[in-house]
PDB file of C-alpha atoms in Angstrom:
ATOM      1  CA  MET A   1      29.927-124.743 -57.164  1.00 49.00           C
ATOM      2  CA  ILE A   2      29.195-127.845 -54.734  1.00 43.00           C
ATOM      3  CA  LYS A   3      26.737-125.756 -52.947  1.00 45.00           C
ATOM      4  CA  LYS A   4      25.138-125.028 -56.395  1.00 49.00           C
ATOM      5  CA  MET A   5      25.115-128.875 -57.625  1.00 40.00           C
ATOM      6  CA  ILE A   6      23.608-129.902 -54.464  1.00 40.00           C
ATOM      7  CA  LEU A   7      20.783-127.112 -54.669  1.00 39.00           C
ATOM      8  CA  THR A   8      20.055-127.921 -58.302  1.00 46.00           C
ATOM      9  CA  SER A   9      19.769-131.851 -57.449  1.00 40.00           C
ATOM     10  CA  LEU A  10      17.323-131.097 -54.401  1.00 36.00           C
ATOM     11  CA  LEU A  11      15.049-128.971 -56.755  1.00 42.00           C
ATOM     12  CA  THR A  12      15.213-131.531 -59.487  1.00 46.00           C
ATOM     13  CA  PHE A  13      14.031-134.351 -56.711  1.00 42.00           C
ATOM     14  CA  THR A  14      11.639-132.169 -55.629  1.00 44.00           C
ATOM     15  CA  SER A  15      10.234-131.346 -58.637  1.00 46.00           C
ATOM     16  CA  ILE A  16       9.881-135.023 -59.971  1.00 45.00           C
ATOM     17  CA  HIS A  17       8.305-136.324 -56.517  1.00 47.00           C
ATOM     18  CA  ALA A  18       5.741-133.168 -56.623  1.00 46.00           C
ATOM     19  CA  ASP A  19       4.578-134.225 -60.134  1.00 51.00           C
ATOM     20  CA  THR A  20       4.562-137.947 -59.383  1.00 81.00           C
ATOM     21  CA  LEU A  21       3.216-138.248 -55.735  1.00 89.00           C
ATOM     22  CA  ASN A  22      -0.397-137.099 -55.568  1.00 93.00           C
ATOM     23  CA  PRO A  23      -2.952-137.339 -53.132  1.00 96.00           C
ATOM     24  CA  LEU A  24      -5.917-140.006 -53.974  1.00 96.00           C
ATOM     25  CA  LEU A  25      -9.265-140.515 -52.721  1.00 97.00           C
ATOM     26  CA  GLN A  26     -11.387-143.626 -53.112  1.00 97.00           C
ATOM     27  CA  ILE A  27     -15.364-144.082 -52.094  1.00 98.00           C
ATOM     28  CA  GLY A  28     -17.099-147.617 -52.511  1.00 97.00           C
ATOM     29  CA  TYR A  29     -19.363-150.276 -51.681  1.00 98.00           C
ATOM     30  CA  ASP A  30     -18.709-154.019 -51.252  1.00 98.00           C
ATOM     31  CA  TRP A  31     -20.950-156.971 -51.194  1.00 97.00           C
ATOM     32  CA  GLY A  32     -20.481-160.430 -49.911  1.00 97.00           C
ATOM     33  CA  GLY A  33     -19.021-162.322 -47.104  1.00 97.00           C
ATOM     34  CA  ASP A  34     -20.764-164.627 -44.501  1.00 97.00           C
ATOM     35  CA  THR A  35     -23.660-163.776 -42.415  1.00 94.00           C
ATOM     36  CA  LEU A  36     -22.689-161.944 -39.275  1.00 92.00           C
ATOM     37  CA  ALA A  37     -26.109-160.462 -37.908  1.00 88.00           C
ATOM     38  CA  ILE A  38     -30.126-160.719 -39.169  1.00 84.00           C
ATOM     39  CA  ILE A  39     -32.004-157.502 -38.173  1.00 84.00           C
ATOM     40  CA  ASP A  40     -35.947-158.035 -38.081  1.00 78.00           C
ATOM     41  CA  HIS A  41     -37.777-155.354 -38.938  1.00 77.00           C
ATOM     42  CA  ASP A  42     -41.139-156.637 -38.080  1.00 71.00           C
ATOM     43  CA  TYR A  43     -43.750-156.398 -41.273  1.00 71.00           C
ATOM     44  CA  GLU A  44     -41.017-154.653 -43.513  1.00 75.00           C
ATOM     45  CA  GLY A  45     -38.829-157.894 -43.411  1.00 78.00           C
ATOM     46  CA  THR A  46     -35.310-158.277 -42.545  1.00 83.00           C
ATOM     47  CA  ASN A  47     -31.805-157.077 -43.229  1.00 86.00           C
ATOM     48  CA  ILE A  48     -28.265-159.008 -43.110  1.00 89.00           C
ATOM     49  CA  ILE A  49     -25.061-157.752 -41.797  1.00 92.00           C
ATOM     50  CA  ARG A  50     -22.377-159.803 -44.025  1.00 95.00           C
ATOM     51  CA  ALA A  51     -18.531-159.519 -43.286  1.00 97.00           C
ATOM     52  CA  GLY A  52     -17.472-158.360 -46.619  1.00 97.00           C
ATOM     53  CA  ASN A  53     -20.514-155.673 -46.611  1.00 96.00           C
ATOM     54  CA  GLY A  54     -19.861-152.030 -46.167  1.00 96.00           C
ATOM     55  CA  LEU A  55     -19.355-148.612 -47.402  1.00 97.00           C
ATOM     56  CA  ASN A  56     -15.823-148.035 -47.849  1.00 97.00           C
ATOM     57  CA  LEU A  57     -14.017-144.630 -47.704  1.00 97.00           C
ATOM     58  CA  GLU A  58     -10.005-144.307 -48.113  1.00 98.00           C
ATOM     59  CA  ALA A  59      -7.572-141.468 -48.472  1.00 98.00           C
ATOM     60  CA  GLY A  60      -3.751-142.133 -49.421  1.00 97.00           C
ATOM     61  CA  ALA A  61      -1.386-141.328 -52.405  1.00 96.00           C
ATOM     62  CA  VAL A  62      -0.713-142.467 -55.701  1.00 95.00           C
ATOM     63  CA  TYR A  63       2.990-142.511 -57.057  1.00 93.00           C
ATOM     64  CA  GLN A  64       2.889-142.331 -60.993  1.00 85.00           C
ATOM     65  CA  SER A  65       6.500-142.690 -62.935  1.00 80.00           C
ATOM     66  CA  PRO A  66       6.280-140.604 -66.045  1.00 77.00           C
ATOM     67  CA  GLN A  67       8.665-143.259 -67.394  1.00 80.00           C
ATOM     68  CA  SER A  68       6.055-146.302 -66.852  1.00 84.00           C
ATOM     69  CA  ASN A  69       2.665-147.548 -66.939  1.00 90.00           C
ATOM     70  CA  LEU A  70       2.961-148.660 -63.606  1.00 93.00           C
ATOM     71  CA  GLU A  71       1.396-146.705 -60.552  1.00 94.00           C
ATOM     72  CA  LEU A  72       1.585-147.305 -56.897  1.00 96.00           C
ATOM     73  CA  ARG A  73      -1.156-146.557 -54.601  1.00 96.00           C
ATOM     74  CA  PHE A  74      -1.161-146.357 -50.625  1.00 97.00           C
ATOM     75  CA  LEU A  75      -4.510-146.290 -48.980  1.00 98.00           C
ATOM     76  CA  VAL A  76      -6.105-146.339 -45.654  1.00 98.00           C
ATOM     77  CA  GLY A  77      -9.553-146.107 -44.623  1.00 97.00           C
ATOM     78  CA  TYR A  78     -12.775-146.812 -42.911  1.00 98.00           C
ATOM     79  CA  LYS A  79     -15.297-149.723 -43.846  1.00 98.00           C
ATOM     80  CA  ILE A  80     -18.632-149.795 -41.962  1.00 97.00           C
ATOM     81  CA  ASP A  81     -21.948-151.433 -42.460  1.00 95.00           C
ATOM     82  CA  SER A  82     -24.696-150.728 -39.882  1.00 92.00           C
ATOM     83  CA  ASP A  83     -28.578-151.208 -39.428  1.00 87.00           C
ATOM     84  CA  SER A  84     -31.151-150.278 -36.828  1.00 81.00           C
ATOM     85  CA  ALA A  85     -34.580-151.419 -35.758  1.00 76.00           C
ATOM     86  CA  TYR A  86     -37.087-149.575 -33.155  1.00 73.00           C
ATOM     87  CA  ASN A  87     -35.483-151.421 -30.572  1.00 72.00           C
ATOM     88  CA  GLY A  88     -31.671-151.475 -31.131  1.00 76.00           C
ATOM     89  CA  ASP A  89     -28.995-151.238 -33.732  1.00 86.00           C
ATOM     90  CA  VAL A  90     -25.628-153.468 -34.846  1.00 91.00           C
ATOM     91  CA  THR A  91     -22.592-152.188 -36.809  1.00 95.00           C
ATOM     92  CA  TRP A  92     -19.645-153.996 -38.456  1.00 97.00           C
ATOM     93  CA  ASP A  93     -16.849-151.864 -39.071  1.00 97.00           C
ATOM     94  CA  VAL A  94     -13.148-152.332 -40.090  1.00 98.00           C
ATOM     95  CA  ILE A  95     -10.160-150.115 -40.838  1.00 98.00           C
ATOM     96  CA  PRO A  96      -8.280-151.182 -44.086  1.00 98.00           C
ATOM     97  CA  PHE A  97      -4.807-150.410 -45.349  1.00 98.00           C
ATOM     98  CA  THR A  98      -4.061-151.513 -48.728  1.00 98.00           C
ATOM     99  CA  ALA A  99      -1.193-151.217 -51.064  1.00 98.00           C
ATOM    100  CA  LEU A 100      -1.962-151.746 -55.250  1.00 97.00           C
ATOM    101  CA  ALA A 101       0.029-151.878 -58.032  1.00 97.00           C
ATOM    102  CA  MET A 102      -1.847-150.625 -61.243  1.00 96.00           C
ATOM    103  CA  PHE A 103      -0.668-151.027 -64.534  1.00 95.00           C
ATOM    104  CA  LYS A 104      -2.353-148.304 -67.175  1.00 92.00           C
ATOM    105  CA  ALA A 105      -3.436-149.425 -70.514  1.00 92.00           C
ATOM    106  CA  GLN A 106      -5.239-146.817 -72.784  1.00 90.00           C
ATOM    107  CA  ASN A 107      -8.407-145.410 -70.407  1.00 93.00           C
ATOM    108  CA  TRP A 108      -8.037-148.552 -68.261  1.00 96.00           C
ATOM    109  CA  LYS A 109      -6.199-149.538 -64.860  1.00 96.00           C
ATOM    110  CA  PHE A 110      -5.976-152.906 -63.583  1.00 97.00           C
ATOM    111  CA  GLY A 111      -3.780-154.631 -60.754  1.00 97.00           C
ATOM    112  CA  GLY A 112      -3.654-155.989 -57.352  1.00 97.00           C
ATOM    113  CA  GLY A 113      -1.937-156.040 -53.935  1.00 98.00           C
ATOM    114  CA  ALA A 114      -2.217-156.964 -50.263  1.00 98.00           C
ATOM    115  CA  THR A 115      -4.613-155.346 -47.864  1.00 98.00           C
ATOM    116  CA  TYR A 116      -4.134-155.343 -43.575  1.00 98.00           C
ATOM    117  CA  HIS A 117      -7.565-155.056 -41.451  1.00 98.00           C
ATOM    118  CA  LEU A 118      -7.179-153.594 -38.325  1.00 98.00           C
ATOM    119  CA  ASP A 119      -9.906-153.958 -35.615  1.00 96.00           C
ATOM    120  CA  PRO A 120     -12.706-155.895 -37.252  1.00 97.00           C
ATOM    121  CA  LYS A 121     -15.756-156.116 -35.051  1.00 96.00           C
ATOM    122  CA  LEU A 122     -19.279-156.319 -34.820  1.00 94.00           C
ATOM    123  CA  SER A 123     -21.323-154.560 -32.008  1.00 93.00           C
ATOM    124  CA  GLY A 124     -24.573-153.421 -31.198  1.00 88.00           C
ATOM    125  CA  SER A 125     -27.895-154.379 -28.497  1.00 79.00           C
ATOM    126  CA  PHE A 126     -31.629-154.942 -29.076  1.00 73.00           C
ATOM    127  CA  SER A 127     -33.976-154.677 -25.902  1.00 68.00           C
ATOM    128  CA  GLY A 128     -37.700-154.997 -25.697  1.00 62.00           C
ATOM    129  CA  TYR A 129     -40.437-157.489 -24.668  1.00 61.00           C
ATOM    130  CA  ASP A 130     -40.964-161.054 -26.281  1.00 65.00           C
ATOM    131  CA  ASN A 131     -44.669-162.398 -25.458  1.00 67.00           C
ATOM    132  CA  GLY A 132     -44.428-160.220 -22.253  1.00 66.00           C
ATOM    133  CA  VAL A 133     -40.936-161.307 -21.086  1.00 69.00           C
ATOM    134  CA  TYR A 134     -38.127-158.460 -21.322  1.00 63.00           C
ATOM    135  CA  PHE A 135     -34.802-159.325 -22.882  1.00 62.00           C
ATOM    136  CA  ASN A 136     -31.585-157.099 -23.599  1.00 70.00           C
ATOM    137  CA  ASP A 137     -29.366-158.782 -26.098  1.00 77.00           C
ATOM    138  CA  SER A 138     -26.145-157.663 -27.037  1.00 79.00           C
ATOM    139  CA  VAL A 139     -23.375-158.647 -29.113  1.00 85.00           C
ATOM    140  CA  ASN A 140     -19.346-157.526 -29.247  1.00 90.00           C
ATOM    141  CA  ASP A 141     -17.557-159.758 -31.284  1.00 91.00           C
ATOM    142  CA  VAL A 142     -13.962-158.716 -32.005  1.00 96.00           C
ATOM    143  CA  TYR A 143     -11.935-160.294 -34.652  1.00 97.00           C
ATOM    144  CA  ASP A 144      -8.111-160.489 -34.985  1.00 97.00           C
ATOM    145  CA  ASN A 145      -6.212-158.106 -37.549  1.00 98.00           C
ATOM    146  CA  ALA A 146      -6.253-160.090 -40.845  1.00 98.00           C
ATOM    147  CA  PHE A 147      -4.430-159.837 -44.286  1.00 98.00           C
ATOM    148  CA  GLY A 148      -5.868-160.194 -47.709  1.00 98.00           C
ATOM    149  CA  GLY A 149      -5.534-159.870 -50.882  1.00 98.00           C
ATOM    150  CA  VAL A 150      -7.045-157.378 -53.397  1.00 98.00           C
ATOM    151  CA  ALA A 151      -7.587-156.923 -57.396  1.00 98.00           C
ATOM    152  CA  GLN A 152      -8.924-154.276 -58.854  1.00 98.00           C
ATOM    153  CA  ILE A 153      -9.913-152.644 -62.374  1.00 98.00           C
ATOM    154  CA  GLN A 154     -11.320-149.587 -63.481  1.00 97.00           C
ATOM    155  CA  TYR A 155     -12.357-147.217 -66.415  1.00 97.00           C
ATOM    156  CA  GLN A 156     -10.690-143.727 -66.730  1.00 95.00           C
ATOM    157  CA  PRO A 157     -12.937-141.331 -68.665  1.00 95.00           C
ATOM    158  CA  THR A 158     -10.096-138.720 -67.510  1.00 91.00           C
ATOM    159  CA  GLU A 159      -6.617-139.247 -65.923  1.00 86.00           C
ATOM    160  CA  ALA A 160      -7.866-138.083 -62.499  1.00 91.00           C
ATOM    161  CA  PHE A 161     -11.343-139.923 -62.203  1.00 95.00           C
ATOM    162  CA  GLY A 162     -12.010-143.563 -62.191  1.00 96.00           C
ATOM    163  CA  ILE A 163     -14.625-145.831 -61.910  1.00 97.00           C
ATOM    164  CA  GLY A 164     -14.476-149.787 -61.515  1.00 97.00           C
ATOM    165  CA  LEU A 165     -14.544-153.138 -59.676  1.00 98.00           C
ATOM    166  CA  LYS A 166     -12.611-154.007 -56.549  1.00 98.00           C
ATOM    167  CA  ALA A 167     -12.487-157.859 -54.972  1.00 98.00           C
ATOM    168  CA  THR A 168     -11.396-158.079 -51.772  1.00 98.00           C
ATOM    169  CA  PHE A 169     -10.084-161.747 -50.579  1.00 98.00           C
ATOM    170  CA  ILE A 170      -9.967-162.034 -46.600  1.00 98.00           C
ATOM    171  CA  GLU A 171     -10.551-164.071 -43.370  1.00 98.00           C
ATOM    172  CA  TYR A 172     -11.636-163.233 -40.046  1.00 98.00           C
ATOM    173  CA  GLN A 173     -10.930-165.005 -36.964  1.00 97.00           C
ATOM    174  CA  LEU A 174     -12.618-164.090 -33.650  1.00 96.00           C
ATOM    175  CA  LYS A 175     -10.322-163.238 -31.065  1.00 94.00           C
ATOM    176  CA  ASN A 176     -11.622-165.026 -27.907  1.00 91.00           C
ATOM    177  CA  ASN A 177     -12.129-168.122 -29.979  1.00 93.00           C
ATOM    178  CA  PRO A 178      -9.866-169.012 -33.018  1.00 89.00           C
ATOM    179  CA  THR A 179     -12.145-172.050 -34.048  1.00 93.00           C
ATOM    180  CA  VAL A 180     -14.802-169.412 -35.280  1.00 94.00           C
ATOM    181  CA  LYS A 181     -13.879-167.973 -38.656  1.00 96.00           C
ATOM    182  CA  VAL A 182     -15.476-165.954 -40.991  1.00 97.00           C
ATOM    183  CA  ASN A 183     -15.485-165.366 -44.801  1.00 98.00           C
ATOM    184  CA  GLY A 184     -15.016-161.514 -45.295  1.00 97.00           C
ATOM    185  CA  ASP A 185     -14.709-162.068 -49.270  1.00 98.00           C
ATOM    186  CA  SER A 186     -16.447-159.539 -51.412  1.00 98.00           C
ATOM    187  CA  LEU A 187     -16.958-157.582 -54.871  1.00 98.00           C
ATOM    188  CA  GLY A 188     -17.428-154.087 -54.997  1.00 97.00           C
ATOM    189  CA  ILE A 189     -17.768-150.934 -56.840  1.00 98.00           C
ATOM    190  CA  VAL A 190     -15.160-148.144 -56.438  1.00 98.00           C
ATOM    191  CA  PHE A 191     -14.770-144.317 -57.542  1.00 98.00           C
ATOM    192  CA  THR A 192     -11.494-143.021 -57.602  1.00 97.00           C
ATOM    193  CA  TYR A 193     -10.096-139.423 -57.603  1.00 96.00           C
ATOM    194  CA  ALA A 194      -6.146-138.338 -57.687  1.00 93.00           C
ATOM    195  CA  PHE A 195      -5.663-134.795 -57.019  1.00 90.00           C
ATOM    196  CA  GLY A 196      -3.124-133.061 -59.637  1.00 82.00           C
ATOM    197  CA  ASN A 197      -3.810-135.122 -62.626  1.00 65.00           C
ATOM    198  CA  GLU A 198      -6.694-132.756 -63.773  1.00 54.00           C
ATOM    199  CA  TYR A 199      -4.760-131.632 -67.103  1.00 43.00           C
ATOM    200  CA  SER A 200      -2.373-134.810 -67.435  1.00 42.00           C
ATOM    201  CA  GLU A 201      -2.879-137.088 -70.501  1.00 43.00           C
ATOM    202  CA  PHE A 202      -2.818-140.695 -70.976  1.00 40.00           C
ATOM    203  CA  ARG A 203       0.621-142.159 -72.029  1.00 38.00           C
TER     204      ARG A 203
END
């Protein structure tokens, strides 16, 4: 009898968590923040690398309780912005870990949470001739890991798919010179997809 009760409890626990903990993918692009680098494309103009700019690819899980309109999201990703000219290139990248609490209201979800950016860095090099003089410029600015905040709102055409806006509030500090700080605040568009929710209905 005891073994049967334990087995029944385990099956019930597994069933609940299988229904409410689903893989989540999120992709987006952010704009904003302080200028980190300016790339000259000769007659084609310039491009600016900013501390908040970048393509953001994230994966993780979403926990949804059938008895609540609250869901929890846990994501790890890779954010990158880069540009190149004929004589070199420069890249800004960071690894964000994010935890969000989102509330559901009809076909909308909104909420916020915290983010931790790991290994923010600006790297690149350019070489060539300027008025007959050869130059070889390089950059390798490494910033300290940083905590920040996130606010997000999105519209859900279906339970599985959503499109929305995400605001990030964060500041980076140069590792070898703590007096140098850059604003990484950004606003971006995001697309999310939660696997396992294809046939769910909104509550």
